C-alpha cells in the first residue's frame, strides 16, 4: 500500500517534535484554562514550520506540491486559531471545517494526478473529511475541545506526510 523507507535519527527527532506538539494541542484545554485555542494554533504554526524545514529533503515533483500545500493549510488554520478571540465560536468552527474540506478537495485532485502516491492522498482525503465532519457535527461539545482535537489531528497528519514522503538520503547529496 505505502512504500516503507529507512528512517534516520534526524527523522526520529522531527517526528518526536511533532508528537509533542500534537500532544500539547490535544491537551490544550487542560493546560490553559483561560483560552486554550491559541495554544493549539501555536502548535500548528510550529508544526507547519517543522514540516517546511523537513521539506528541504523532499525528492521533488508532486512531493513538493503536497508538502507546501499541507504546510500552508496547517499554517492558515494555526493562525486562525491563534486569532480565535476575533471570531465567534461557531463561526470559527465552520471556517476551520471548510478549510479541512478544501484540503480534502486538494488531495483528491493530487490523487488523480499522481498514480505513485495515490494511496497516500486518498488517506489524506479520508482524514480531512473525518476531521471536517467532526468539527461540523460536534455542536454540543465545547468548541475548545473540538478545535484542540482538530489541531492535534492535523499535526499528526503533517507527521504522517513526513513519514511517508520520499526524501533525499546522504548518498543523494552528490546528485544535488
JSON list of C-alpha atoms in Angstrom, two decimals, residues 19-123:
[
{"chain": "A", "resi": 19, "resn": "UNK", "atom": "CA", "xyz": [4.23, 14.11, 18.52]},
{"chain": "A", "resi": 20, "resn": "UNK", "atom": "CA", "xyz": [4.95, 16.53, 21.37]},
{"chain": "A", "resi": 21, "resn": "UNK", "atom": "CA", "xyz": [3.22, 19.38, 19.50]},
{"chain": "A", "resi": 22, "resn": "UNK", "atom": "CA", "xyz": [0.18, 17.15, 18.83]},
{"chain": "A", "resi": 23, "resn": "UNK", "atom": "CA", "xyz": [0.09, 16.11, 22.50]},
{"chain": "A", "resi": 24, "resn": "UNK", "atom": "CA", "xyz": [0.15, 19.74, 23.63]},
{"chain": "A", "resi": 25, "resn": "UNK", "atom": "CA", "xyz": [-2.62, 20.56, 21.16]},
{"chain": "A", "resi": 26, "resn": "UNK", "atom": "CA", "xyz": [-4.76, 17.64, 22.38]},
{"chain": "A", "resi": 27, "resn": "UNK", "atom": "CA", "xyz": [-4.20, 18.70, 26.00]},
{"chain": "A", "resi": 28, "resn": "UNK", "atom": "CA", "xyz": [-4.54, 22.46, 25.40]},
{"chain": "A", "resi": 29, "resn": "UNK", "atom": "CA", "xyz": [-7.91, 22.72, 27.22]},
{"chain": "A", "resi": 30, "resn": "UNK", "atom": "CA", "xyz": [-6.30, 21.12, 30.27]},
{"chain": "A", "resi": 31, "resn": "UNK", "atom": "CA", "xyz": [-3.13, 23.25, 30.10]},
{"chain": "A", "resi": 32, "resn": "UNK", "atom": "CA", "xyz": [-4.69, 26.68, 29.64]},
{"chain": "A", "resi": 33, "resn": "UNK", "atom": "CA", "xyz": [-7.92, 27.45, 31.48]},
{"chain": "A", "resi": 34, "resn": "UNK", "atom": "CA", "xyz": [-8.41, 30.93, 30.04]},
{"chain": "A", "resi": 35, "resn": "UNK", "atom": "CA", "xyz": [-8.17, 30.48, 26.25]},
{"chain": "A", "resi": 36, "resn": "UNK", "atom": "CA", "xyz": [-6.57, 27.25, 25.01]},
{"chain": "A", "resi": 37, "resn": "UNK", "atom": "CA", "xyz": [-7.44, 27.64, 21.33]},
{"chain": "A", "resi": 38, "resn": "UNK", "atom": "CA", "xyz": [-4.49, 29.99, 20.60]},
{"chain": "A", "resi": 39, "resn": "UNK", "atom": "CA", "xyz": [-2.17, 27.43, 22.22]},
{"chain": "A", "resi": 40, "resn": "UNK", "atom": "CA", "xyz": [-3.41, 24.76, 19.80]},
{"chain": "A", "resi": 41, "resn": "UNK", "atom": "CA", "xyz": [-2.95, 27.26, 16.96]},
{"chain": "A", "resi": 42, "resn": "UNK", "atom": "CA", "xyz": [0.61, 28.00, 18.03]},
{"chain": "A", "resi": 43, "resn": "UNK", "atom": "CA", "xyz": [1.37, 24.27, 18.00]},
{"chain": "A", "resi": 44, "resn": "UNK", "atom": "CA", "xyz": [0.00, 24.08, 14.44]},
{"chain": "A", "resi": 45, "resn": "UNK", "atom": "CA", "xyz": [2.12, 27.02, 13.27]},
{"chain": "A", "resi": 46, "resn": "UNK", "atom": "CA", "xyz": [5.23, 25.39, 14.76]},
{"chain": "A", "resi": 47, "resn": "UNK", "atom": "CA", "xyz": [4.29, 22.06, 13.11]},
{"chain": "A", "resi": 48, "resn": "UNK", "atom": "CA", "xyz": [3.92, 23.79, 9.73]},
{"chain": "A", "resi": 49, "resn": "UNK", "atom": "CA", "xyz": [7.35, 25.36, 10.21]},
{"chain": "A", "resi": 50, "resn": "UNK", "atom": "CA", "xyz": [8.89, 21.98, 11.09]},
{"chain": "A", "resi": 51, "resn": "UNK", "atom": "CA", "xyz": [7.26, 20.49, 8.00]},
{"chain": "A", "resi": 52, "resn": "UNK", "atom": "CA", "xyz": [8.70, 23.21, 5.78]},
{"chain": "A", "resi": 53, "resn": "UNK", "atom": "CA", "xyz": [12.18, 22.69, 7.22]},
{"chain": "A", "resi": 54, "resn": "UNK", "atom": "CA", "xyz": [11.87, 18.95, 6.70]},
{"chain": "A", "resi": 55, "resn": "UNK", "atom": "CA", "xyz": [10.65, 19.52, 3.13]},
{"chain": "A", "resi": 56, "resn": "UNK", "atom": "CA", "xyz": [14.14, 20.59, 2.11]},
{"chain": "A", "resi": 57, "resn": "UNK", "atom": "CA", "xyz": [14.90, 16.86, 1.97]},
{"chain": "A", "resi": 58, "resn": "UNK", "atom": "CA", "xyz": [11.96, 16.05, -0.30]},
{"chain": "A", "resi": 59, "resn": "UNK", "atom": "CA", "xyz": [12.79, 14.22, -3.50]},
{"chain": "A", "resi": 60, "resn": "UNK", "atom": "CA", "xyz": [10.88, 16.73, -5.64]},
{"chain": "A", "resi": 61, "resn": "UNK", "atom": "CA", "xyz": [7.98, 16.70, -8.07]},
{"chain": "A", "resi": 62, "resn": "UNK", "atom": "CA", "xyz": [4.50, 16.34, -6.67]},
{"chain": "A", "resi": 63, "resn": "UNK", "atom": "CA", "xyz": [6.01, 15.72, -3.25]},
{"chain": "A", "resi": 64, "resn": "UNK", "atom": "CA", "xyz": [6.89, 19.42, -3.07]},
{"chain": "A", "resi": 65, "resn": "UNK", "atom": "CA", "xyz": [3.36, 20.45, -4.07]},
{"chain": "A", "resi": 66, "resn": "UNK", "atom": "CA", "xyz": [1.92, 18.19, -1.41]},
{"chain": "A", "resi": 67, "resn": "UNK", "atom": "CA", "xyz": [4.16, 19.37, 1.44]},
{"chain": "A", "resi": 68, "resn": "UNK", "atom": "CA", "xyz": [3.80, 23.05, 0.70]},
{"chain": "A", "resi": 69, "resn": "UNK", "atom": "CA", "xyz": [0.04, 22.72, 0.39]},
{"chain": "A", "resi": 70, "resn": "UNK", "atom": "CA", "xyz": [-0.20, 20.80, 3.66]},
{"chain": "A", "resi": 71, "resn": "UNK", "atom": "CA", "xyz": [2.12, 23.21, 5.46]},
{"chain": "A", "resi": 72, "resn": "UNK", "atom": "CA", "xyz": [0.22, 26.19, 4.04]},
{"chain": "A", "resi": 73, "resn": "UNK", "atom": "CA", "xyz": [-3.17, 24.87, 5.13]},
{"chain": "A", "resi": 74, "resn": "UNK", "atom": "CA", "xyz": [-1.79, 23.98, 8.57]},
{"chain": "A", "resi": 75, "resn": "UNK", "atom": "CA", "xyz": [-0.29, 27.46, 8.87]},
{"chain": "A", "resi": 76, "resn": "UNK", "atom": "CA", "xyz": [-3.59, 29.15, 7.93]},
{"chain": "A", "resi": 77, "resn": "UNK", "atom": "CA", "xyz": [-5.60, 27.06, 10.40]},
{"chain": "A", "resi": 78, "resn": "UNK", "atom": "CA", "xyz": [-3.00, 27.68, 13.11]},
{"chain": "A", "resi": 79, "resn": "UNK", "atom": "CA", "xyz": [-3.08, 31.43, 12.54]},
{"chain": "A", "resi": 80, "resn": "UNK", "atom": "CA", "xyz": [-6.89, 31.43, 12.63]},
{"chain": "A", "resi": 81, "resn": "UNK", "atom": "CA", "xyz": [-6.82, 29.55, 15.92]},
{"chain": "A", "resi": 82, "resn": "UNK", "atom": "CA", "xyz": [-4.22, 31.96, 17.29]},
{"chain": "A", "resi": 83, "resn": "UNK", "atom": "CA", "xyz": [-6.60, 34.82, 16.43]},
{"chain": "A", "resi": 84, "resn": "UNK", "atom": "CA", "xyz": [-9.64, 32.97, 17.80]},
{"chain": "A", "resi": 85, "resn": "UNK", "atom": "CA", "xyz": [-10.64, 35.86, 20.04]},
{"chain": "A", "resi": 86, "resn": "UNK", "atom": "CA", "xyz": [-11.64, 37.80, 16.91]},
{"chain": "A", "resi": 87, "resn": "UNK", "atom": "CA", "xyz": [-14.14, 35.11, 15.78]},
{"chain": "A", "resi": 88, "resn": "UNK", "atom": "CA", "xyz": [-17.42, 33.89, 17.17]},
{"chain": "A", "resi": 89, "resn": "UNK", "atom": "CA", "xyz": [-17.07, 30.31, 18.36]},
{"chain": "A", "resi": 90, "resn": "UNK", "atom": "CA", "xyz": [-19.45, 28.66, 15.89]},
{"chain": "A", "resi": 91, "resn": "UNK", "atom": "CA", "xyz": [-18.11, 30.74, 13.02]},
{"chain": "A", "resi": 92, "resn": "UNK", "atom": "CA", "xyz": [-14.54, 29.65, 13.71]},
{"chain": "A", "resi": 93, "resn": "UNK", "atom": "CA", "xyz": [-15.64, 26.02, 13.89]},
{"chain": "A", "resi": 94, "resn": "UNK", "atom": "CA", "xyz": [-17.38, 26.24, 10.49]},
{"chain": "A", "resi": 95, "resn": "UNK", "atom": "CA", "xyz": [-14.47, 28.17, 8.92]},
{"chain": "A", "resi": 96, "resn": "UNK", "atom": "CA", "xyz": [-11.88, 25.61, 10.07]},
{"chain": "A", "resi": 97, "resn": "UNK", "atom": "CA", "xyz": [-14.19, 22.79, 8.95]},
{"chain": "A", "resi": 98, "resn": "UNK", "atom": "CA", "xyz": [-14.42, 24.37, 5.49]},
{"chain": "A", "resi": 99, "resn": "UNK", "atom": "CA", "xyz": [-10.62, 24.63, 5.31]},
{"chain": "A", "resi": 100, "resn": "UNK", "atom": "CA", "xyz": [-10.35, 20.90, 6.06]},
{"chain": "A", "resi": 101, "resn": "UNK", "atom": "CA", "xyz": [-12.91, 20.26, 3.28]},
{"chain": "A", "resi": 102, "resn": "UNK", "atom": "CA", "xyz": [-10.88, 22.40, 0.86]},
{"chain": "A", "resi": 103, "resn": "UNK", "atom": "CA", "xyz": [-7.75, 20.45, 1.75]},
{"chain": "A", "resi": 104, "resn": "UNK", "atom": "CA", "xyz": [-9.64, 17.20, 1.11]},
{"chain": "A", "resi": 105, "resn": "UNK", "atom": "CA", "xyz": [-10.52, 18.56, -2.33]},
{"chain": "A", "resi": 106, "resn": "UNK", "atom": "CA", "xyz": [-6.86, 19.44, -2.95]},
{"chain": "A", "resi": 107, "resn": "UNK", "atom": "CA", "xyz": [-5.75, 15.93, -2.01]},
{"chain": "A", "resi": 108, "resn": "UNK", "atom": "CA", "xyz": [-8.46, 14.46, -4.24]},
{"chain": "A", "resi": 109, "resn": "UNK", "atom": "CA", "xyz": [-7.03, 16.36, -7.21]},
{"chain": "A", "resi": 110, "resn": "UNK", "atom": "CA", "xyz": [-3.49, 15.24, -6.28]},
{"chain": "A", "resi": 111, "resn": "UNK", "atom": "CA", "xyz": [-4.67, 11.62, -6.04]},
{"chain": "A", "resi": 112, "resn": "UNK", "atom": "CA", "xyz": [-5.99, 11.72, -9.60]},
{"chain": "A", "resi": 113, "resn": "UNK", "atom": "CA", "xyz": [-2.81, 13.37, -10.92]},
{"chain": "A", "resi": 114, "resn": "UNK", "atom": "CA", "xyz": [-0.26, 11.14, -9.24]},
{"chain": "A", "resi": 115, "resn": "UNK", "atom": "CA", "xyz": [-0.60, 7.36, -9.54]},
{"chain": "A", "resi": 116, "resn": "UNK", "atom": "CA", "xyz": [2.52, 6.68, -7.49]},
{"chain": "A", "resi": 117, "resn": "UNK", "atom": "CA", "xyz": [1.25, 8.48, -4.36]},
{"chain": "A", "resi": 118, "resn": "UNK", "atom": "CA", "xyz": [-2.46, 7.89, -4.86]},
{"chain": "A", "resi": 119, "resn": "UNK", "atom": "CA", "xyz": [-2.91, 5.82, -1.68]},
{"chain": "A", "resi": 120, "resn": "UNK", "atom": "CA", "xyz": [-1.28, 8.50, 0.46]},
{"chain": "A", "resi": 121, "resn": "UNK", "atom": "CA", "xyz": [-3.56, 11.19, -0.96]},
{"chain": "A", "resi": 122, "resn": "UNK", "atom": "CA", "xyz": [-6.69, 9.04, -0.57]},
{"chain": "A", "resi": 123, "resn": "UNK", "atom": "CA", "xyz": [-5.77, 8.55, 3.09]}
]
